[in-house]
């Protein structure tokens, strides 16, 4: 998990200040770093051995959450972590895209339950889910612009999601990256190139039936999908359980010199084999996590962590700011959450329990 040599401290800025971020970054790079012919990520991040844990604080809103996420990623890079897992609340509205507004209210349900746009039980549509995931990816693309767009791969689950990102980010110089899909198909448009700004691709050779079946269901390595040879940062956006198997093999292929980040993978909610589960739990560090806690053990509570700080079990009442229930040096188990929850004084709890996913919606509004 730990391999990257780090040489630049990322500034904590929101995407609205992307231009200023790029200008200041270039200035620092010119004075601190001698660029090689290939822009390895290790050339851009400065290690700081004086960094240490600070008292964890809950994010106040979306902007603060993004700031804390950036800081957690930066600290992770300084700690030479090359396998990261980042998770924001389902449907978080970052307000990056023009047609996306940070509006109040709305239930936030598990991504696993949002099967279609018209679900009567869901307060969030699939479009909203996809927009939130895409906006988070956009923030990370901006964050890693110093390594060069050709060295950043943003990998979506299918072609349709890839096409939406290409359309949304078209013409934005701060969104320079290679946009790809890990699975062929998915209703996407046929494009000459799956890589933003890379021009037309070669004509695809037709495959026979047997070859198509082998390509689709082969268990060997990562199948037809591979990251570009010069890829230094790979962002996998909301991967499926099937995608995880491919990502596991991709990680083995590229080695620890390539930074691999899972964005909103929601590993805890995903049904997967024990082998795959153990691999991602062991190899990937949760550098930023804000999601629900075990609800049977701690109803109405949330878990929060920004690397390298401790984990927080928190509860958001209907009125007032989120309250920290307990902190843990490591991710708390269900039993840990239960014990902490039961230690809350009766006077600190309102009558009844608010719906937890609604809590997240009102927290980051």
Short mmCIF file of C-alpha atoms in Angstrom, two decimals:
data_model
loop_
_atom_site.label_atom_id
_atom_site.label_comp_id
_atom_site.label_asym_id
_atom_site.label_seq_id
_atom_site.Cartn_x
_atom_site.Cartn_y
_atom_site.Cartn_z
CA UNK A 1 0.00 0.00 0.00
CA UNK A 2 2.87 2.40 0.74
CA UNK A 3 5.22 3.16 -2.12
CA UNK A 4 4.93 6.66 -3.55
CA UNK A 5 7.77 9.13 -3.06
CA UNK A 6 6.10 12.47 -2.32
CA UNK A 7 7.47 15.91 -3.34
CA UNK A 8 4.76 18.63 -3.28
CA UNK A 9 2.18 19.73 -0.75
CA UNK A 10 -1.23 20.11 -2.40
CA UNK A 11 -3.02 23.34 -1.51
CA UNK A 12 -6.43 23.08 0.12
CA UNK A 13 -8.72 24.92 -2.27
CA UNK A 14 -12.18 24.37 -3.63
CA UNK A 15 -12.67 23.78 -7.33
CA UNK A 16 -13.91 27.32 -7.85
CA UNK A 17 -10.33 28.48 -7.39
CA UNK A 18 -8.90 25.98 -9.88
CA UNK A 19 -7.15 28.63 -11.96
CA UNK A 20 -5.37 30.10 -8.96
CA UNK A 21 -4.48 26.62 -7.79
CA UNK A 22 -2.84 25.74 -11.11
CA UNK A 23 -0.91 29.01 -11.30
CA UNK A 24 0.47 28.69 -7.78
CA UNK A 25 1.30 25.03 -8.31
CA UNK A 26 3.25 25.71 -11.51
CA UNK A 27 5.19 28.47 -9.77
CA UNK A 28 6.21 26.20 -6.91
CA UNK A 29 7.10 23.37 -9.27
CA UNK A 30 9.43 25.59 -11.28
CA UNK A 31 11.36 26.52 -8.16
CA UNK A 32 11.36 23.19 -6.31
CA UNK A 33 11.29 20.41 -8.86
CA UNK A 34 13.46 19.52 -11.85
CA UNK A 35 11.04 17.94 -14.31
CA UNK A 36 12.08 14.68 -15.94
CA UNK A 37 11.01 13.59 -19.41
CA UNK A 38 8.24 11.59 -17.80
CA UNK A 39 6.14 13.34 -15.15
CA UNK A 40 6.22 10.75 -12.37
CA UNK A 41 3.93 11.53 -9.51
CA UNK A 42 6.88 11.15 -7.14
CA UNK A 43 8.29 14.37 -8.63
CA UNK A 44 5.36 16.42 -7.42
CA UNK A 45 4.68 15.72 -3.77
CA UNK A 46 6.90 16.88 -0.92
CA UNK A 47 7.23 14.57 2.07
CA UNK A 48 6.94 16.26 5.45
CA UNK A 49 8.10 14.11 8.33
CA UNK A 50 6.87 16.68 10.86
CA UNK A 51 3.22 16.02 9.99
CA UNK A 52 1.26 14.27 12.74
CA UNK A 53 -2.28 13.51 13.75
CA UNK A 54 -4.50 16.38 14.80
CA UNK A 55 -7.73 16.36 16.78
CA UNK A 56 -10.37 15.19 14.27
CA UNK A 57 -13.16 17.65 13.51
CA UNK A 58 -16.41 16.96 11.69
CA UNK A 59 -16.92 18.79 8.38
CA UNK A 60 -19.33 21.72 8.55
CA UNK A 61 -20.58 21.61 4.96
CA UNK A 62 -19.67 20.38 1.49
CA UNK A 63 -16.86 22.87 1.00
CA UNK A 64 -15.32 21.96 4.34
CA UNK A 65 -15.74 18.26 3.58
CA UNK A 66 -13.89 18.67 0.27
CA UNK A 67 -11.14 20.63 2.03
CA UNK A 68 -10.71 17.90 4.63
CA UNK A 69 -10.71 15.27 1.90
CA UNK A 70 -7.93 17.08 0.03
CA UNK A 71 -5.95 17.28 3.24
CA UNK A 72 -6.45 13.56 3.91
CA UNK A 73 -5.26 12.68 0.40
CA UNK A 74 -2.24 14.95 0.79
CA UNK A 75 -1.34 13.32 4.10
CA UNK A 76 -1.78 9.92 2.50
CA UNK A 77 0.63 10.82 -0.29
CA UNK A 78 3.11 12.08 2.27
CA UNK A 79 2.75 8.69 3.97
CA UNK A 80 3.55 6.99 0.64
CA UNK A 81 0.13 5.42 0.33
CA UNK A 82 -0.57 4.39 -3.26
CA UNK A 83 -3.91 2.64 -2.74
CA UNK A 84 -6.68 4.96 -1.49
CA UNK A 85 -10.40 4.65 -0.85
CA UNK A 86 -12.54 7.80 -0.70
CA UNK A 87 -16.23 7.81 0.16
CA UNK A 88 -18.66 10.72 0.41
CA UNK A 89 -22.35 10.51 1.37
CA UNK A 90 -24.56 9.12 -1.37
CA UNK A 91 -25.72 11.88 -3.72
CA UNK A 92 -23.57 14.67 -2.25
CA UNK A 93 -24.13 17.84 -4.29
CA UNK A 94 -20.72 19.40 -4.92
CA UNK A 95 -22.08 22.09 -7.23
CA UNK A 96 -19.33 21.64 -9.83
CA UNK A 97 -21.37 21.19 -13.00
CA UNK A 98 -23.44 24.09 -14.31
CA UNK A 99 -26.75 22.25 -14.03
CA UNK A 100 -25.93 21.01 -10.53
CA UNK A 101 -27.13 23.14 -7.63
CA UNK A 102 -26.46 22.69 -3.93
CA UNK A 103 -30.08 22.43 -2.82
CA UNK A 104 -31.46 21.48 0.55
CA UNK A 105 -33.37 18.38 1.58
CA UNK A 106 -33.98 15.10 -0.15
CA UNK A 107 -33.50 11.63 1.24
CA UNK A 108 -30.17 9.95 0.58
CA UNK A 109 -30.56 6.24 0.10
CA UNK A 110 -27.95 3.58 -0.46
CA UNK A 111 -26.60 3.48 -3.99
CA UNK A 112 -27.45 -0.20 -3.92
CA UNK A 113 -31.16 0.65 -3.57
CA UNK A 114 -31.35 3.31 -6.29
CA UNK A 115 -32.15 0.95 -9.13
CA UNK A 116 -33.91 3.39 -11.40
CA UNK A 117 -34.84 7.03 -11.82
CA UNK A 118 -38.48 6.58 -10.86
CA UNK A 119 -38.18 4.55 -7.67
CA UNK A 120 -41.00 5.59 -5.36
CA UNK A 121 -38.93 4.70 -2.30
CA UNK A 122 -35.89 6.69 -3.34
CA UNK A 123 -35.38 10.37 -2.65
CA UNK A 124 -32.49 10.43 -5.07
CA UNK A 125 -32.43 9.55 -8.76
CA UNK A 126 -29.82 7.65 -10.68
CA UNK A 127 -28.94 10.86 -12.52
CA UNK A 128 -28.25 12.53 -9.19
CA UNK A 129 -26.06 9.62 -8.13
CA UNK A 130 -24.09 9.71 -11.36
CA UNK A 131 -23.70 13.49 -11.19
CA UNK A 132 -22.39 13.30 -7.62
CA UNK A 133 -19.86 10.60 -8.50
CA UNK A 134 -18.77 12.49 -11.61
CA UNK A 135 -18.35 15.75 -9.71
CA UNK A 136 -16.19 14.00 -7.11
CA UNK A 137 -14.04 12.60 -9.91
CA UNK A 138 -13.80 16.11 -11.38
CA UNK A 139 -12.49 17.44 -8.06
CA UNK A 140 -9.78 14.77 -8.02
CA UNK A 141 -8.81 15.47 -11.63
CA UNK A 142 -8.29 19.10 -10.67
CA UNK A 143 -6.33 18.04 -7.60
CA UNK A 144 -3.82 16.04 -9.63
CA UNK A 145 -3.43 18.36 -12.64
CA UNK A 146 0.25 19.01 -11.75
CA UNK A 147 1.19 15.49 -12.88
CA UNK A 148 -0.21 16.24 -16.35
CA UNK A 149 -3.54 15.25 -17.89
CA UNK A 150 -2.00 12.47 -20.00
CA UNK A 151 -0.85 10.79 -16.79
CA UNK A 152 -4.30 10.83 -15.14
CA UNK A 153 -6.85 8.13 -15.99
CA UNK A 154 -10.46 8.50 -14.87
CA UNK A 155 -12.14 5.13 -15.22
CA UNK A 156 -15.91 4.77 -15.17
CA UNK A 157 -17.86 1.54 -14.98
CA UNK A 158 -19.25 1.66 -18.52
CA UNK A 159 -19.26 3.63 -21.76
CA UNK A 160 -22.41 5.62 -20.98
CA UNK A 161 -20.87 7.07 -17.82
CA UNK A 162 -17.63 7.75 -19.68
CA UNK A 163 -19.54 9.61 -22.40
CA UNK A 164 -21.36 11.77 -19.86
CA UNK A 165 -18.04 12.79 -18.30
CA UNK A 166 -16.50 13.57 -21.69
CA UNK A 167 -19.47 15.78 -22.53
CA UNK A 168 -19.56 17.50 -19.12
CA UNK A 169 -15.82 18.23 -19.02
CA UNK A 170 -15.39 19.12 -22.70
CA UNK A 171 -13.41 22.30 -23.23
CA UNK A 172 -12.36 22.65 -19.59
CA UNK A 173 -8.55 23.01 -19.42
CA UNK A 174 -8.54 22.17 -15.71
CA UNK A 175 -10.18 18.79 -16.45
CA UNK A 176 -7.39 17.44 -18.63
CA UNK A 177 -7.25 13.66 -18.25
CA UNK A 178 -7.82 10.34 -20.00
CA UNK A 179 -11.47 9.33 -19.64
CA UNK A 180 -12.04 5.60 -19.95
CA UNK A 181 -14.51 2.84 -19.12
CA UNK A 182 -13.54 -0.46 -17.51
CA UNK A 183 -16.48 -2.34 -19.08
CA UNK A 184 -17.46 -2.16 -22.71
CA UNK A 185 -21.05 -1.34 -23.62
CA UNK A 186 -23.54 0.16 -21.19
CA UNK A 187 -25.42 2.16 -23.80
CA UNK A 188 -22.65 4.65 -24.44
CA UNK A 189 -22.15 6.51 -27.67
CA UNK A 190 -19.65 5.13 -30.14
CA UNK A 191 -16.66 7.45 -30.05
CA UNK A 192 -13.42 7.48 -31.99
CA UNK A 193 -11.42 7.73 -28.82
CA UNK A 194 -12.07 6.91 -25.20
CA UNK A 195 -9.41 9.37 -24.16
CA UNK A 196 -10.25 13.05 -23.77
CA UNK A 197 -8.19 15.24 -26.04
CA UNK A 198 -6.26 12.34 -27.59
CA UNK A 199 -7.81 12.50 -31.06
CA UNK A 200 -9.26 9.72 -33.18
CA UNK A 201 -8.53 6.10 -32.43
CA UNK A 202 -7.87 3.14 -34.69
CA UNK A 203 -10.80 1.37 -36.30
CA UNK A 204 -11.97 -1.44 -34.05
CA UNK A 205 -11.49 -4.90 -35.47
CA UNK A 206 -14.60 -7.07 -35.50
CA UNK A 207 -14.51 -10.07 -33.18
CA UNK A 208 -16.04 -13.49 -33.72
CA UNK A 209 -18.63 -14.90 -31.33
CA UNK A 210 -16.11 -17.01 -29.40
CA UNK A 211 -13.70 -14.09 -29.06
CA UNK A 212 -16.48 -11.84 -27.80
CA UNK A 213 -17.51 -14.39 -25.18
CA UNK A 214 -13.91 -14.83 -24.06
CA UNK A 215 -13.40 -11.09 -23.85
CA UNK A 216 -16.55 -10.62 -21.77
CA UNK A 217 -16.22 -13.51 -19.34
CA UNK A 218 -12.53 -14.33 -19.17
CA UNK A 219 -11.21 -14.65 -15.61
CA UNK A 220 -7.64 -14.05 -16.71
CA UNK A 221 -5.95 -10.86 -15.55
CA UNK A 222 -7.99 -7.73 -16.27
CA UNK A 223 -9.26 -8.87 -19.66
CA UNK A 224 -9.10 -6.33 -22.49
CA UNK A 225 -8.94 -3.28 -20.21
CA UNK A 226 -5.56 -1.87 -19.30
CA UNK A 227 -4.41 1.47 -17.97
CA UNK A 228 -2.20 3.57 -20.28
CA UNK A 229 1.49 2.77 -19.85
CA UNK A 230 2.29 6.27 -18.61
CA UNK A 231 -0.59 6.39 -16.12
CA UNK A 232 0.49 7.72 -12.74
CA UNK A 233 -2.92 8.42 -11.18
CA UNK A 234 -5.88 6.09 -11.78
CA UNK A 235 -9.27 7.19 -10.45
CA UNK A 236 -11.91 4.44 -10.47
CA UNK A 237 -15.34 6.03 -10.15
CA UNK A 238 -18.13 4.09 -8.37
CA UNK A 239 -16.88 0.65 -9.50
CA UNK A 240 -19.20 -2.36 -9.40
CA UNK A 241 -18.45 -5.70 -7.73
CA UNK A 242 -17.46 -7.08 -11.14
CA UNK A 243 -15.16 -4.10 -11.67
CA UNK A 244 -13.35 -4.79 -8.39
CA UNK A 245 -12.01 -8.08 -9.73
CA UNK A 246 -10.53 -6.23 -12.70
CA UNK A 247 -9.17 -3.45 -10.49
CA UNK A 248 -7.47 -6.01 -8.26
CA UNK A 249 -5.64 -7.44 -11.28
CA UNK A 250 -4.86 -3.97 -12.62
CA UNK A 251 -3.24 -3.04 -9.30
CA UNK A 252 -0.99 -6.08 -9.57
CA UNK A 253 -0.10 -5.21 -13.16
CA UNK A 254 0.82 -1.55 -12.62
CA UNK A 255 2.60 -2.00 -9.29
CA UNK A 256 2.81 0.38 -6.36
CA UNK A 257 4.32 3.22 -8.39
CA UNK A 258 0.86 4.07 -9.77
CA UNK A 259 -1.57 5.79 -7.43
CA UNK A 260 -4.94 4.01 -7.52
CA UNK A 261 -7.93 5.75 -5.94
CA UNK A 262 -11.42 4.32 -5.49
CA UNK A 263 -14.07 7.05 -5.50
CA UNK A 264 -17.40 6.14 -3.90
CA UNK A 265 -16.82 2.42 -4.29
CA UNK A 266 -18.96 1.83 -1.15
CA UNK A 267 -17.13 -1.39 -0.40
CA UNK A 268 -19.08 -1.98 2.82
CA UNK A 269 -22.39 -2.17 0.95
CA UNK A 270 -21.15 -4.30 -1.91
CA UNK A 271 -21.61 -8.06 -2.17
CA UNK A 272 -18.26 -9.58 -3.09
CA UNK A 273 -16.20 -12.69 -2.52
CA UNK A 274 -14.21 -13.08 0.67
CA UNK A 275 -10.97 -13.00 -1.32
CA UNK A 276 -11.85 -9.70 -3.01
CA UNK A 277 -13.11 -8.22 0.27
CA UNK A 278 -9.91 -9.14 2.12
CA UNK A 279 -7.75 -7.71 -0.66
CA UNK A 280 -9.41 -4.28 -0.68
CA UNK A 281 -9.64 -4.10 3.10
CA UNK A 282 -5.94 -4.86 3.39
CA UNK A 283 -4.48 -2.96 0.45
CA UNK A 284 -6.62 0.19 0.33
CA UNK A 285 -6.49 2.90 2.98
CA UNK A 286 -9.68 4.84 3.69
CA UNK A 287 -8.12 8.29 3.47
CA UNK A 288 -11.55 9.92 3.59
CA UNK A 289 -14.80 8.39 4.76
CA UNK A 290 -18.16 9.91 5.64
CA UNK A 291 -21.04 7.45 5.65
CA UNK A 292 -23.47 5.60 7.86
CA UNK A 293 -22.38 3.62 10.91
CA UNK A 294 -23.82 0.15 11.67
CA UNK A 295 -27.46 1.08 12.24
CA UNK A 296 -28.50 -1.85 14.40
CA UNK A 297 -25.68 -1.06 16.83
CA UNK A 298 -25.82 2.73 16.60
CA UNK A 299 -29.05 3.99 15.03
CA UNK A 300 -28.94 7.46 13.54
CA UNK A 301 -25.13 7.61 13.67
CA UNK A 302 -22.43 8.25 11.10
CA UNK A 303 -18.77 7.35 10.77
CA UNK A 304 -16.19 9.93 9.71
CA UNK A 305 -12.46 9.78 9.11
CA UNK A 306 -9.85 11.89 7.31
CA UNK A 307 -6.39 10.32 7.19
CA UNK A 308 -4.32 10.14 9.37
CA UNK A 309 -6.72 11.19 12.11
CA UNK A 310 -8.87 8.99 14.28
CA UNK A 311 -12.31 7.71 13.36
CA UNK A 312 -15.35 9.55 14.70
CA UNK A 313 -18.72 8.06 15.53
CA UNK A 314 -21.12 11.01 15.32
CA UNK A 315 -24.81 11.74 15.50
CA UNK A 316 -26.64 14.58 13.76
CA UNK A 317 -29.75 15.69 15.64
CA UNK A 318 -32.67 17.34 13.89
CA UNK A 319 -31.62 20.67 15.35
CA UNK A 320 -28.04 21.74 15.94
CA UNK A 321 -24.59 20.70 14.82
CA UNK A 322 -23.38 17.08 14.58
CA UNK A 323 -22.30 15.63 17.90
CA UNK A 324 -19.26 13.40 18.36
CA UNK A 325 -20.22 10.29 20.27
CA UNK A 326 -16.77 8.71 20.44
CA UNK A 327 -13.39 8.60 18.65
CA UNK A 328 -11.38 5.49 17.78
CA UNK A 329 -7.74 5.03 16.68
CA UNK A 330 -8.85 2.34 14.22
CA UNK A 331 -12.09 1.79 12.37
CA UNK A 332 -14.65 0.76 15.00
CA UNK A 333 -16.40 -2.59 14.80
CA UNK A 334 -20.13 -2.98 15.18
CA UNK A 335 -19.61 -3.88 18.84
CA UNK A 336 -17.47 -0.75 19.34
CA UNK A 337 -20.24 1.40 17.88
CA UNK A 338 -22.85 -0.29 20.04
CA UNK A 339 -20.89 0.26 23.27
CA UNK A 340 -20.23 3.91 22.36
CA UNK A 341 -23.85 4.51 21.40
CA UNK A 342 -25.15 2.99 24.62
CA UNK A 343 -22.88 5.30 26.61
CA UNK A 344 -24.76 8.39 25.37
CA UNK A 345 -26.67 10.06 28.17
CA UNK A 346 -30.44 10.06 27.81
CA UNK A 347 -30.45 13.85 28.01
CA UNK A 348 -28.28 14.05 24.90
CA UNK A 349 -30.76 12.13 22.78
CA UNK A 350 -33.98 13.34 21.28
CA UNK A 351 -37.13 11.28 21.45
CA UNK A 352 -37.17 8.99 18.47
CA UNK A 353 -34.39 8.44 15.99
CA UNK A 354 -34.02 10.50 12.84
CA UNK A 355 -33.63 8.62 9.61
CA UNK A 356 -29.85 8.36 9.27
CA UNK A 357 -29.54 8.98 5.56
CA UNK A 358 -31.66 12.08 5.92
CA UNK A 359 -29.12 13.18 8.52
CA UNK A 360 -26.37 13.05 5.94
CA UNK A 361 -28.49 15.07 3.52
CA UNK A 362 -29.01 17.88 6.03
CA UNK A 363 -25.40 17.69 7.20
CA UNK A 364 -23.86 18.40 3.83
CA UNK A 365 -26.31 20.87 2.38
#
